[in-house]
C-alpha positions as CSV (number, residue, x, y, z in Angstrom):
1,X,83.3,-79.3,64.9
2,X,81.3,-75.8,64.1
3,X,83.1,-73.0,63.1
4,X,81.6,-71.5,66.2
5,X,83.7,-74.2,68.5
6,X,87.1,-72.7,67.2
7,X,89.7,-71.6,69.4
8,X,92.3,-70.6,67.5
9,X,90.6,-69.3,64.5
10,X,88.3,-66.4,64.6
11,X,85.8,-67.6,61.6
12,X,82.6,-65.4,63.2
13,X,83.2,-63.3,59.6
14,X,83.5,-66.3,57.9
15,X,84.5,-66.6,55.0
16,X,87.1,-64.5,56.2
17,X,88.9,-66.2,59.1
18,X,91.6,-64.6,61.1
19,X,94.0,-66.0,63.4
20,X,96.6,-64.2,65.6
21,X,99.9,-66.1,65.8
22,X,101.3,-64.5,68.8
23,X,98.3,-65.9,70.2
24,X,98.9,-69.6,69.3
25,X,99.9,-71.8,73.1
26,X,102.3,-74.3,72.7
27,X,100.9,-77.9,71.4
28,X,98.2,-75.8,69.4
29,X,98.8,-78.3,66.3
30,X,95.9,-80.8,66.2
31,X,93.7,-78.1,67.5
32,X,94.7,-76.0,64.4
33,X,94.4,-79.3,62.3
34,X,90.9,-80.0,63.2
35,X,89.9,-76.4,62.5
36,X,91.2,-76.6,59.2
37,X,89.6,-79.7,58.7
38,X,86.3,-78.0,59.7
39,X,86.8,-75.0,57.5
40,X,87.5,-78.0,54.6
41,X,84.3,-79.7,55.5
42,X,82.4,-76.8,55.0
43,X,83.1,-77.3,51.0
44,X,82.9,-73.5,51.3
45,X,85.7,-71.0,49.7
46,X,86.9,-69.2,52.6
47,X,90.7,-66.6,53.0
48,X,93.0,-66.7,56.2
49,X,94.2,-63.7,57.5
50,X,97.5,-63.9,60.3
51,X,97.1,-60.8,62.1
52,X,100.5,-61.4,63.1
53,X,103.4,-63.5,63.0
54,X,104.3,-66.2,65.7
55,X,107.4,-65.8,67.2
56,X,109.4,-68.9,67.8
57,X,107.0,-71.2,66.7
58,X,106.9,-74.8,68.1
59,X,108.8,-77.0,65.7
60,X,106.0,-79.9,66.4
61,X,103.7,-77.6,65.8
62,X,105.1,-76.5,62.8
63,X,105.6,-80.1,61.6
64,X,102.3,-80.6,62.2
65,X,100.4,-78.2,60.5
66,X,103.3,-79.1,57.5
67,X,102.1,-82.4,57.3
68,X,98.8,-81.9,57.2
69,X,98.7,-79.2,54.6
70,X,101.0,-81.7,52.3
71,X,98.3,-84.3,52.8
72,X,95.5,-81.2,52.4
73,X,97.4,-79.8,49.4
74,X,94.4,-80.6,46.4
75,X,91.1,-79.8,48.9
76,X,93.2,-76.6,50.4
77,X,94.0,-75.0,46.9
78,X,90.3,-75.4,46.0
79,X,88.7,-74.0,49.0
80,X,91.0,-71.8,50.6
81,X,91.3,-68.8,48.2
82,X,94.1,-66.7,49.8
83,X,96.2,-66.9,52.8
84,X,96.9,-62.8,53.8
85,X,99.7,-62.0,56.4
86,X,99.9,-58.7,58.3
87,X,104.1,-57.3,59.2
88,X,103.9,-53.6,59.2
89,X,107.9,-53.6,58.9
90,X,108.5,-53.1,55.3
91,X,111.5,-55.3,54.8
92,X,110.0,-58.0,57.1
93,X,107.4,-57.8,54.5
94,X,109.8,-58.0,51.6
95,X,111.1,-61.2,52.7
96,X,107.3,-62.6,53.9
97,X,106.8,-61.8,50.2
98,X,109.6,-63.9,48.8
99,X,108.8,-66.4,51.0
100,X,105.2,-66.8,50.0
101,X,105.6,-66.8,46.8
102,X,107.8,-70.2,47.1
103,X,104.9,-71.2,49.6
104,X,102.4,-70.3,46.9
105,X,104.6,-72.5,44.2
106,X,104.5,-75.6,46.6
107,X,101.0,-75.7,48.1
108,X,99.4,-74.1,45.1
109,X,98.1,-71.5,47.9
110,X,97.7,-67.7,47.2
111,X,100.0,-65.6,49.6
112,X,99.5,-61.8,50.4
113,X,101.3,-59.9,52.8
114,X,99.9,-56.6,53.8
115,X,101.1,-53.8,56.0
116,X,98.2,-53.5,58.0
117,X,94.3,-54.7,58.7
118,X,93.1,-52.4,56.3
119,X,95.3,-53.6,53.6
120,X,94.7,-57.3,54.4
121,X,90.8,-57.3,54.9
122,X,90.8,-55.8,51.2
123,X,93.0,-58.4,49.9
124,X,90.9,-60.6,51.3
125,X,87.5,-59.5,49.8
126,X,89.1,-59.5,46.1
127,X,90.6,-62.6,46.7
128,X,87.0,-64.2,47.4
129,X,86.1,-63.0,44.3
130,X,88.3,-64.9,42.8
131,X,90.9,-62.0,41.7
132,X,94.8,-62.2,42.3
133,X,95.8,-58.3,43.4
134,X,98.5,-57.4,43.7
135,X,99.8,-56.3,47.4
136,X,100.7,-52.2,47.9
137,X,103.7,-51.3,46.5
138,X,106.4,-50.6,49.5
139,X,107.7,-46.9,49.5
């Protein structure tokens, strides 16, 4: 698969790739699973940003994706530099934060969660570079 056949990714700025999870249909697993495997094929460093969050996500789905990032864990911690959320509500954000750092733990993964595009695409671009900033501090 070319990153230009993806249909639930938007990778035209790869190596930035954005996904909205509002956006993700029901059964979207192994279509998600073989973009990943494309954006691992490319042997290329690449970040995710989640425009949004999916609301009540399919558990299969879920388990899916879970299972193939458990089996993924070595190649996705080399390649994929970041993984950036958007939640604009702050204490949404909090918790996203809390959350990703146990995510980051597990997966060896860097999570980010920003309050908006702005923020995220920035986080993004450092974290291509290779540096681990810090998100904006929450007023």
């Amino acid at each position: 698969m070319q990153l230009s056949e993806f249909r639930l990714y938007d990778a035209r700025d790869f190596p930035i790739v954005r996904i909205s999870g509002r956006g993700l249909p029901i059964g979207y697993g192994p279509q998600l699973v073989a973009e990943m495997d494309a954006l691992l094929v490319t042997d290329k460093p690449f970040v995710i940003i989640a425009l949004d969050s999916a609301e009540n996500p399919d558990h299969d789905d879920q388990k899916t994706l879970m299972v193939w990032v458990k089996s993924h864990k070595s190649e996705l911690s080399r390649l994929c530099k970041g993984f950036v959320s958007i939640e604009p509500d702050r204490a949404v954000r909090l918790l996203k934060r809390a959350q990703g750092a146990a995510i980051a733990m597990a997966f060896g993964l860097r999570m980010k969660i920003a309050a908006d595009r702005s923020q995220a695409e920035a986080l993004a671009k450092r974290l291509l570079k290779g540096e681990d900033p810090q998100e904006a501090e929450d007023e």
